[in-house]
Coordinates of C-alpha atoms in Angstrom, one line a residue:
Chain A
X1 CA -3.7 30.6 -24.4
X2 CA -6.2 28.0 -25.1
X3 CA -9.6 28.3 -23.4
X4 CA -9.3 24.9 -21.7
X5 CA -5.8 25.7 -20.4
X6 CA -7.0 29.1 -19.3
X7 CA -9.9 27.7 -17.3
X8 CA -7.7 25.1 -15.7
X9 CA -5.2 27.7 -14.6
X10 CA -7.8 30.2 -13.3
X11 CA -9.7 27.4 -11.5
X12 CA -6.4 26.6 -9.7
X13 CA -5.9 30.2 -8.8
X14 CA -9.5 30.5 -7.6
X15 CA -8.8 27.6 -5.3
X16 CA -5.8 29.4 -3.9
X17 CA -7.8 32.6 -3.6
X18 CA -10.5 30.6 -1.6
X19 CA -7.8 29.4 0.8
X20 CA -6.4 32.8 1.3
X21 CA -9.8 34.3 2.0
X22 CA -10.8 31.5 4.3
X23 CA -7.6 32.0 6.3
X24 CA -8.2 35.7 6.5
X25 CA -11.8 35.1 7.7
X26 CA -10.4 32.9 10.5
X27 CA -7.8 35.5 11.4
X28 CA -10.4 38.3 11.4
X29 CA -13.0 36.3 13.2
X30 CA -15.5 36.6 10.4
X31 CA -18.4 34.1 10.7
X32 CA -18.5 31.2 8.2
X33 CA -22.0 32.2 6.9
X34 CA -20.7 35.6 6.0
X35 CA -17.5 34.5 4.4
X36 CA -19.2 32.0 1.9
X37 CA -20.9 34.8 -0.1
X38 CA -17.7 36.9 0.1
X39 CA -15.6 34.0 -1.3
X40 CA -18.2 33.3 -4.0
X41 CA -18.3 37.0 -5.0
X42 CA -14.5 37.2 -5.1
X43 CA -14.3 34.1 -7.3
X44 CA -17.0 35.3 -9.7
X45 CA -15.2 38.7 -9.9
X46 CA -11.9 37.0 -10.5
X47 CA -13.3 34.7 -13.2
X48 CA -14.9 37.7 -15.0
X49 CA -11.6 39.6 -14.8
X50 CA -9.5 36.7 -16.0
X51 CA -12.0 35.8 -18.7
X52 CA -11.2 39.0 -20.5
X53 CA -7.8 37.7 -21.4
X54 CA -8.9 34.3 -22.6
X55 CA -8.7 33.3 -26.2
X56 CA -11.5 31.3 -27.7
X57 CA -11.4 27.8 -28.9
X58 CA -11.0 27.0 -32.6
X59 CA -14.4 26.7 -34.2
X60 CA -13.4 23.1 -35.0
X61 CA -12.8 22.3 -31.3
X62 CA -9.5 22.1 -29.3
X63 CA -7.6 20.1 -31.9
X64 CA -9.6 20.4 -35.1
X65 CA -11.3 17.8 -37.4
X66 CA -10.6 14.1 -36.9
X67 CA -7.9 15.0 -34.3
X68 CA -10.7 15.9 -31.9
X69 CA -12.1 12.3 -32.0
X70 CA -8.6 10.9 -31.5
X71 CA -7.9 13.2 -28.6
X72 CA -11.2 12.4 -27.0
X73 CA -10.5 8.7 -27.2
X74 CA -7.0 9.1 -25.8
X75 CA -8.3 11.3 -23.0
X76 CA -11.0 8.7 -22.0
X77 CA -8.4 5.9 -22.1
X78 CA -6.1 7.9 -19.9
X79 CA -8.9 8.8 -17.4
X80 CA -10.0 5.1 -17.2
X81 CA -6.4 4.1 -16.5
X82 CA -6.0 6.8 -13.9
X83 CA -9.3 5.9 -12.1
X84 CA -8.4 2.2 -12.1
X85 CA -4.9 2.8 -10.7
X86 CA -5.9 5.4 -8.1
X87 CA -8.5 3.0 -6.8
X88 CA -5.8 0.5 -5.9
X89 CA -3.2 3.0 -4.9
X90 CA -5.2 5.5 -2.8
X91 CA -5.4 5.0 0.9
X92 CA -8.6 5.9 2.6
X93 CA -7.0 8.5 4.8
X94 CA -4.0 9.4 2.6
X95 CA -0.4 8.9 3.4
X96 CA 1.3 9.5 6.8
X97 CA 1.8 13.2 6.2
X98 CA -1.7 13.6 5.0
X99 CA -3.4 12.6 8.3
X100 CA -0.5 13.7 10.4
X101 CA -0.1 17.2 8.9
X102 CA -2.2 18.4 5.9
X103 CA -5.6 16.9 6.7
X104 CA -5.0 17.4 10.4
X105 CA -4.5 21.1 9.8
X106 CA -7.5 21.1 7.5
X107 CA -9.7 19.6 10.3
X108 CA -8.5 22.3 12.7
X109 CA -9.3 24.9 10.1
X110 CA -12.7 23.4 9.5
X111 CA -13.3 23.8 13.2
X112 CA -13.6 27.6 12.6
X113 CA -12.6 30.7 14.5
X114 CA -12.3 29.1 17.9
X115 CA -10.5 26.0 16.9
X116 CA -8.1 26.7 14.0
X117 CA -5.2 27.9 16.1
X118 CA -5.0 24.5 17.8
X119 CA -3.0 23.4 14.8
X120 CA 0.0 25.3 16.3
X121 CA -0.3 23.5 19.6
X122 CA 1.2 20.2 18.8
X123 CA 4.9 19.8 19.5
X124 CA 5.2 16.3 17.9
X125 CA 5.1 14.9 14.4
X126 CA 3.5 18.1 13.1
X127 CA 4.9 20.9 11.0
X128 CA 3.1 23.9 12.2
X129 CA 5.2 26.3 10.1
X130 CA 3.8 24.9 6.8
X131 CA 1.7 27.3 4.8
X132 CA -2.0 26.6 4.6
X133 CA -3.2 26.5 1.0
X134 CA -4.1 22.8 1.1
X135 CA -5.5 22.8 4.7
X136 CA -7.4 26.0 3.9
X137 CA -9.2 24.6 0.8
X138 CA -9.8 21.2 2.3
X139 CA -10.9 22.7 5.6
X140 CA -13.3 25.0 3.9
X141 CA -15.0 22.2 2.0
X142 CA -14.9 19.9 5.0
X143 CA -16.8 22.5 6.9
X144 CA -19.2 23.1 4.1
X145 CA -19.9 19.5 3.4
X146 CA -19.2 17.8 6.7
X147 CA -17.3 15.1 5.0
X148 CA -13.8 14.5 6.4
X149 CA -13.0 11.4 4.2
X150 CA -14.0 12.4 0.7
X151 CA -13.0 16.1 0.5
X152 CA -9.2 15.6 0.8
X153 CA -9.4 12.8 -1.8
X154 CA -11.5 14.9 -4.2
X155 CA -9.1 17.8 -4.0
X156 CA -6.0 15.7 -4.6
X157 CA -7.7 13.8 -7.4
X158 CA -8.6 17.0 -9.2
X159 CA -5.0 18.2 -9.0
X160 CA -3.8 14.7 -10.1
X161 CA -6.0 15.0 -13.2
X162 CA -5.3 18.7 -14.0
X163 CA -1.5 18.4 -14.3
X164 CA -1.6 15.8 -17.2
X165 CA -4.7 17.3 -18.8
X166 CA -3.2 20.8 -18.8
X167 CA 0.0 19.5 -20.5
X168 CA -2.1 17.4 -22.9
X169 CA -4.1 20.5 -24.0
X170 CA -1.0 22.8 -24.2
X171 CA 1.3 20.3 -25.9
X172 CA -1.5 19.0 -28.1
X173 CA -1.7 22.4 -29.6
X174 CA 1.6 21.8 -31.3
X175 CA 1.7 18.1 -31.6
X176 CA -1.2 15.8 -30.6
X177 CA 1.3 12.9 -30.6
X178 CA 3.5 14.5 -28.0
X179 CA 0.5 15.6 -26.0
X180 CA -1.0 12.1 -26.0
X181 CA 2.3 10.4 -25.1
X182 CA 2.7 12.8 -22.2
X183 CA -0.9 12.2 -21.0
X184 CA -0.5 8.4 -21.2
X185 CA 2.9 8.5 -19.5
X186 CA 1.2 10.2 -16.6
X187 CA -1.7 7.8 -16.6
X188 CA 0.6 4.8 -16.3
X189 CA 3.2 6.5 -14.1
X190 CA 2.8 4.7 -10.8
X191 CA 5.2 7.0 -8.9
X192 CA 3.2 10.1 -10.0
X193 CA -0.1 8.5 -9.2
X194 CA 1.0 7.2 -5.8
X195 CA 2.4 10.5 -4.8
X196 CA -0.6 12.4 -6.1
X197 CA -3.2 10.3 -4.3
X198 CA -1.2 10.5 -1.0
X199 CA -3.0 13.8 -0.3
X200 CA 0.3 15.6 0.3
X201 CA 0.9 19.2 -0.8
X202 CA 3.7 18.3 -3.2
X203 CA 1.5 17.7 -6.2
X204 CA -0.5 21.0 -5.7
X205 CA 2.8 22.8 -5.5
X206 CA 3.9 21.1 -8.8
X207 CA 0.5 22.1 -10.4
X208 CA 0.8 25.8 -9.5
X209 CA 4.5 25.9 -10.6
X210 CA 3.5 24.3 -13.9
X211 CA 0.7 26.9 -14.3
X212 CA 3.2 29.7 -13.6
X213 CA 5.5 28.4 -16.4
X214 CA 2.6 28.1 -18.9
X215 CA 1.3 31.6 -18.0
X216 CA 4.9 32.9 -18.5
X217 CA 5.1 31.3 -21.9
X218 CA 1.9 33.1 -22.9
X219 CA 3.0 36.4 -21.3
X220 CA 3.7 37.9 -24.7
X221 CA 0.1 37.4 -25.9
X222 CA -1.5 39.2 -23.0
X223 CA 0.1 41.1 -20.1
X224 CA -2.6 39.9 -17.8
X225 CA -0.9 36.5 -18.1
X226 CA 1.9 38.0 -16.0
X227 CA -0.6 38.7 -13.3
X228 CA -1.8 35.1 -13.6
X229 CA 1.8 33.8 -13.4
X230 CA 2.3 35.9 -10.3
X231 CA -0.9 34.5 -8.7
X232 CA 0.3 31.0 -9.5
X233 CA 3.6 31.8 -7.7
X234 CA 1.6 33.2 -4.9
X235 CA -0.2 29.9 -4.7
X236 CA 3.2 28.1 -4.6
X237 CA 4.4 30.2 -1.7
X238 CA 1.1 29.6 0.2
X239 CA 1.3 25.8 -0.5
X240 CA 4.7 24.8 0.9
X241 CA 7.8 26.4 2.3
X242 CA 9.7 24.9 -0.7
X243 CA 7.3 26.9 -2.8
X244 CA 8.9 30.1 -1.5
X245 CA 12.2 28.9 -2.8
X246 CA 10.8 27.7 -6.1
X247 CA 9.1 31.1 -6.6
X248 CA 12.4 32.9 -5.9
X249 CA 14.1 30.7 -8.6
X250 CA 11.3 31.4 -11.0
X251 CA 11.6 35.1 -10.5
X252 CA 15.4 35.0 -10.8
X253 CA 15.2 33.2 -14.1
X254 CA 12.4 35.4 -15.5
X255 CA 13.4 38.7 -13.8
X256 CA 13.6 40.7 -17.0
X257 CA 10.3 39.4 -18.4
X258 CA 8.5 40.0 -15.1
X259 CA 9.9 43.4 -14.2
X260 CA 10.6 45.2 -17.4
X261 CA 8.7 48.5 -17.9
X262 CA 5.2 48.5 -16.4
X263 CA 5.1 44.6 -16.3
X264 CA 6.2 44.8 -12.7
X265 CA 2.9 46.3 -11.7
X266 CA 1.1 43.3 -13.2
X267 CA 3.5 41.0 -11.3
X268 CA 3.1 42.8 -8.0
X269 CA -0.6 43.0 -8.3
X270 CA -0.8 39.2 -8.8
X271 CA 1.5 38.2 -5.9
X272 CA 0.6 40.9 -3.4
X273 CA -2.3 39.2 -1.6
X274 CA -0.8 35.7 -1.1
X275 CA 2.5 37.3 -0.1
X276 CA 0.8 39.5 2.4
X277 CA -1.1 36.6 3.8
X278 CA 2.0 34.5 4.0
X279 CA 3.8 37.3 5.9
X280 CA 0.9 37.5 8.4
X281 CA 1.0 33.7 8.9
X282 CA 4.7 33.6 9.3
X283 CA 5.0 36.7 11.4
X284 CA 2.1 36.2 13.8
X285 CA 1.3 32.5 13.9
X286 CA 3.9 30.1 12.6
X287 CA 6.9 29.0 14.6
X288 CA 10.3 29.5 13.1
X289 CA 11.2 27.1 10.3
X290 CA 13.9 24.7 11.5
X291 CA 16.0 25.3 8.4
X292 CA 16.1 29.0 9.0
X293 CA 16.4 29.1 12.8
X294 CA 18.9 26.2 12.9
X295 CA 21.6 28.1 10.9
X296 CA 24.8 28.7 12.9
X297 CA 28.6 28.6 12.4
X298 CA 28.1 24.9 11.7
X299 CA 26.5 25.8 8.4
X300 CA 29.9 26.7 6.9
X301 CA 31.2 23.2 7.8
X302 CA 28.2 21.6 6.3
X303 CA 28.8 23.5 3.1
X304 CA 32.3 22.0 2.9
X305 CA 31.3 18.5 3.9
X306 CA 31.7 16.3 0.8
X307 CA 29.9 13.4 2.5
X308 CA 26.7 15.4 2.7
X309 CA 26.8 16.0 -1.1
X310 CA 27.5 12.3 -1.7
X311 CA 24.7 11.1 0.4
X312 CA 22.2 13.6 -1.1
X313 CA 23.3 12.7 -4.6
X314 CA 23.0 9.0 -3.8
X315 CA 19.5 9.2 -2.5
X316 CA 18.4 11.7 -5.1
X317 CA 19.7 9.7 -8.0
X318 CA 18.2 6.4 -6.5
X319 CA 14.8 8.0 -6.3
X320 CA 15.0 9.4 -9.8
X321 CA 16.1 6.1 -11.3
X322 CA 13.6 4.1 -9.4
X323 CA 10.6 6.3 -9.8
X324 CA 11.2 8.8 -12.6
X325 CA 13.2 6.7 -15.1
X326 CA 11.4 8.0 -18.2
X327 CA 11.7 11.6 -17.1
X328 CA 15.4 11.1 -16.5
X329 CA 15.8 9.5 -19.9
X330 CA 14.0 12.5 -21.4
X331 CA 16.3 14.9 -19.5
X332 CA 19.4 13.1 -20.9
X333 CA 17.9 13.1 -24.4
X334 CA 17.2 16.8 -24.2
X335 CA 20.8 17.4 -23.3
X336 CA 22.0 15.2 -26.1
X337 CA 19.8 17.0 -28.6
X338 CA 21.2 20.3 -27.3
X339 CA 24.7 19.0 -27.9
X340 CA 24.0 17.8 -31.4
X341 CA 22.3 21.0 -32.4
X342 CA 24.9 23.1 -30.6
X343 CA 22.2 24.9 -28.7
X344 CA 22.3 26.0 -25.1
X345 CA 19.5 24.5 -23.0
X346 CA 16.6 26.9 -22.8
X347 CA 16.1 29.3 -19.9
X348 CA 13.2 27.3 -18.5
X349 CA 15.3 24.2 -18.5
X350 CA 18.0 26.1 -16.6
X351 CA 15.3 27.2 -14.2
X352 CA 14.3 23.7 -13.6
X353 CA 17.9 22.6 -13.0
X354 CA 18.1 25.5 -10.6
X355 CA 15.1 24.2 -8.7
X356 CA 16.8 20.8 -8.4
X357 CA 20.0 22.3 -7.2
X358 CA 18.0 24.3 -4.7
X359 CA 16.3 21.2 -3.3
X360 CA 19.7 19.6 -2.9
X361 CA 21.1 22.7 -1.1
X362 CA 18.2 22.7 1.3
X363 CA 19.5 19.3 2.6
X364 CA 23.1 20.4 2.5
X365 CA 22.2 23.3 4.8
X366 CA 19.6 21.4 6.9
X367 CA 20.5 21.5 10.6
X368 CA 19.0 18.1 11.0
X369 CA 21.3 15.1 11.2
X370 CA 21.7 13.4 7.9
X371 CA 20.5 10.2 9.4
X372 CA 17.0 11.3 8.8
X373 CA 17.7 12.9 5.5
X374 CA 16.8 9.8 3.4
X375 CA 13.2 10.1 4.6
X376 CA 13.0 13.7 3.7
X377 CA 14.9 13.3 0.5
X378 CA 12.6 10.6 -0.7
X379 CA 9.7 13.1 -0.4
X380 CA 11.7 16.0 -1.8
X381 CA 12.9 13.9 -4.7
X382 CA 9.2 13.3 -5.3
X383 CA 8.3 16.9 -4.9
X384 CA 11.1 18.2 -7.1
X385 CA 10.3 15.6 -9.6
X386 CA 6.7 16.7 -9.5
X387 CA 7.5 20.3 -9.7
X388 CA 10.4 19.7 -12.1
X389 CA 10.0 16.8 -14.5
X390 CA 6.3 17.4 -15.1
X391 CA 7.0 20.9 -15.9
X392 CA 9.8 19.7 -18.1
X393 CA 7.4 18.0 -20.4
X394 CA 5.7 21.3 -20.9
X395 CA 9.0 23.1 -21.4
X396 CA 9.8 20.6 -24.1
X397 CA 7.3 22.1 -26.5
X398 CA 6.1 25.2 -24.8
X399 CA 9.3 27.1 -25.4
X400 CA 9.7 30.3 -27.2
X401 CA 10.8 29.9 -30.8
X402 CA 14.1 31.8 -30.2
X403 CA 15.3 29.1 -27.9
X404 CA 14.5 26.3 -30.3
X405 CA 14.6 27.8 -33.8
X406 CA 12.2 25.9 -36.0
X407 CA 14.8 25.4 -38.6
X408 CA 17.2 23.7 -36.1
X409 CA 15.1 21.7 -33.6
X410 CA 11.5 21.5 -32.7
X411 CA 10.0 18.5 -31.0
X412 CA 6.8 18.9 -32.9
X413 CA 8.8 18.4 -36.1
X414 CA 10.4 15.3 -34.8
X415 CA 7.1 13.5 -34.3
Chain B
X2 CA -13.4 17.7 -28.5
X3 CA -14.0 21.2 -27.1
X4 CA -13.6 22.7 -23.6
X5 CA -17.1 21.7 -22.5
X6 CA -16.5 18.1 -23.4
X7 CA -13.1 18.2 -21.7
X8 CA -14.5 19.6 -18.4
X9 CA -17.6 17.4 -18.5
X10 CA -15.3 14.3 -18.8
X11 CA -13.1 15.5 -16.0
X12 CA -16.1 16.1 -13.8
X13 CA -17.4 12.6 -14.5
X14 CA -14.0 11.1 -13.7
X15 CA -13.9 13.0 -10.4
X16 CA -17.3 11.8 -9.4
X17 CA -16.6 8.1 -10.3
X18 CA -13.2 8.2 -8.5
X19 CA -14.8 9.8 -5.4
X20 CA -17.6 7.2 -5.2
X21 CA -15.1 4.4 -5.6
X22 CA -12.9 5.9 -2.9
X23 CA -15.8 6.3 -0.5
X24 CA -16.5 2.6 -0.7
X25 CA -12.8 1.5 -1.0
X26 CA -11.7 -1.0 1.6
X27 CA -8.8 -0.3 3.9
X28 CA -5.6 -2.0 2.9
X29 CA -2.7 -1.4 5.3
X30 CA -2.6 -2.0 9.1
X31 CA -2.7 1.7 9.7
X32 CA -5.9 2.2 7.8
X33 CA -7.5 -0.9 9.5
X34 CA -6.6 0.5 12.9
X35 CA -8.1 3.8 12.0
X36 CA -11.3 2.1 10.8
X37 CA -11.5 0.6 14.3
X38 CA -10.8 3.9 16.1
X39 CA -13.1 6.1 14.1
X40 CA -16.5 4.8 15.2
X41 CA -15.4 4.5 18.8
X42 CA -13.9 8.0 19.0
X43 CA -17.0 9.4 17.2
X44 CA -18.8 8.6 20.5
X45 CA -16.2 10.6 22.4
X46 CA -16.7 13.6 20.1
X47 CA -20.4 13.4 21.0
X48 CA -19.7 13.5 24.7
X49 CA -17.1 16.3 24.5
X50 CA -18.5 19.8 24.4
X51 CA -17.5 22.0 21.4
X52 CA -14.1 23.6 21.8
X53 CA -13.0 21.2 24.6
X54 CA -9.5 19.7 24.6
X55 CA -8.4 16.6 26.3
X56 CA -5.2 15.2 27.7
X57 CA -4.3 11.9 26.0
X58 CA -3.0 9.0 28.0
X59 CA -2.0 5.7 26.3
X60 CA 0.3 3.9 28.7
X61 CA 2.2 1.0 27.0
X62 CA 0.5 1.7 23.6
X63 CA 2.2 2.5 20.3
X64 CA 2.8 6.2 19.8
X65 CA 1.1 6.0 16.5
X66 CA -2.2 5.3 18.3
X67 CA -1.9 8.8 19.8
X68 CA -1.3 10.3 16.3
X69 CA -4.3 8.5 14.9
X70 CA -6.5 9.6 17.8
X71 CA -5.3 13.1 17.5
X72 CA -6.3 13.1 13.8
X73 CA -9.7 11.6 14.4
X74 CA -10.5 13.8 17.4
X75 CA -9.6 17.1 15.6
X76 CA -10.7 19.8 15.9
X77 CA -10.7 18.8 19.6
X78 CA -7.0 18.9 20.6
X79 CA -5.6 15.8 22.3
X80 CA -2.6 16.8 24.2
X81 CA 0.1 14.3 25.1
X82 CA 2.4 16.7 26.9
X83 CA 3.1 15.8 30.5
X84 CA 2.3 19.3 31.8
X85 CA -1.0 19.6 30.0
X86 CA -3.6 21.2 32.3
X87 CA -6.8 19.7 30.8
X88 CA -9.0 18.2 33.5
X89 CA -10.6 15.8 31.0
X90 CA -8.4 12.9 29.8
X91 CA -8.9 10.2 27.2
X92 CA -7.1 7.1 27.9
X93 CA -6.8 4.3 25.4
X94 CA -5.5 0.8 26.2
X95 CA -5.1 -2.3 24.3
X96 CA -8.1 -4.5 24.8
X97 CA -6.0 -7.1 26.6
X98 CA -4.4 -4.6 28.9
X99 CA -4.4 -5.9 32.5
X100 CA -7.0 -4.3 34.9
X101 CA -4.2 -3.1 37.2
X102 CA -2.7 -1.0 34.4
X103 CA -6.1 0.5 33.5
X104 CA -7.1 1.2 37.1
X105 CA -3.9 2.9 37.9
X106 CA -5.0 5.8 35.8
X107 CA -8.8 5.5 35.6
X108 CA -9.8 4.6 39.2
X109 CA -8.7 7.8 40.9
X110 CA -10.7 9.8 38.4
X111 CA -14.4 10.1 37.5
X112 CA -15.3 8.1 34.4
X113 CA -17.6 10.1 32.1
X114 CA -17.7 7.5 29.3
X115 CA -16.1 4.2 28.5
X116 CA -16.2 1.9 25.6
X117 CA -14.5 -1.3 24.3
X118 CA -14.2 -2.5 20.7
X119 CA -12.3 -5.4 19.1
X120 CA -8.9 -3.7 19.6
X121 CA -9.0 -1.1 22.2
X122 CA -10.7 0.1 25.4
X123 CA -11.4 3.7 25.9
X124 CA -12.0 5.8 29.1
X125 CA -12.9 9.4 29.1
X126 CA -12.2 10.6 32.7
X127 CA -12.1 13.8 34.6
X128 CA -10.4 15.0 37.8
X129 CA -13.7 16.6 39.0
X130 CA -15.4 14.3 41.4

């Protein structure tokens, strides 16, 4: 794995680790002044451990020779475009869900030991069963800095940048053209930028899922990358309830790679802490999730209700065609290329499709009346597109050679 | 380009974006309403002791106002439930609300703090006399 990708991924995991430890400090009534050095020490320890598995940069830089200058120029152009567009797109307080759920929870968590459980009090317009990675991180820095306006934005903006840059670095390794096109697509993708600056948890979820895919791709280089992939999945489950489902799909599609031989210990060691914390949160604090608690004999009828499928398909496809047109085109092209080369789509592609199907099933099984489904579907289409299509770019090139034999089809050869 | 250049550039981008965001002007009605509420409710937070929760009363006002106030007041919890047992209540009325409407809730209670801005009038009251 490249040094830059490695640092981006372990920085993301460190943020997840910070959230977990801050949550534990609130649960265990540890004073804030004491938890700061503990968190700092844990992050330093984690960086030292993770650093051992990193590979160094090429002596000629990330891309080598003249390509470094080209890459730098493209990066700067993309960053300027992103800053310009986010300035016009970003609301001062984020979107509705930001101030009604995520940042509200963050403010309660910033309140400390005596205040954080107030986030479970509200019976209206609040989702108190949502995991707390984003509120934990934002709440910690709100408390540290005293700034309630800037901290949530800085966090979401960092994630906004890291997704395309991570793909740029990873894809640029094989083809600078592909990496650059992907980076610029993100920089000018209004749907992505709008969703990312809304300060919701969908984009962090997409980021951690992308990190898990990239770590898995590099699992053969270093077994420690399996631990890192597991930690990324741990961050997914601690970010959103949908992250739990996405992590299950990820594990199902990579079961052999994760659990063969002694690899399972690497995986379990990586996911143990976030899983434990999630269980504590769900068992002792969070109310039941409406999707889980709302299941009844009606579920069977919903499964057979063709109208539900039609409605979900309609809204899902509308959102994709309106907001993720280029990603959808790429998806189709990918399938066409697979047909021409008589190749089966790769496992990661199948995993992604599995994630999409899972999102759709959530709304087939939802006990809520479908009248409100469009609202949720809009967000879920965004979330799944974040977690899915953005990863898809990565899968396009970051796929094991056996899936795309070099002599038959390789994107880097096409460009 | 090496990793150091990459991270330095990203850091610079984050700093620039954060500064721009801090001085960004509010666009939608929702943001403009919050801009009005924040300085006024900041005063309430000064009056409220740490850890105190309040009942929230906003007769004839949009429900969204409650949600905005709840967000701004956090980590103080503003309860809208009818059976809330907080003796301190924050009531927010439209600035043009008739006195009879305001007095119906405020008059029987002891007013701790009151304030009026361009859009709303606020009363922090308690049952204790």
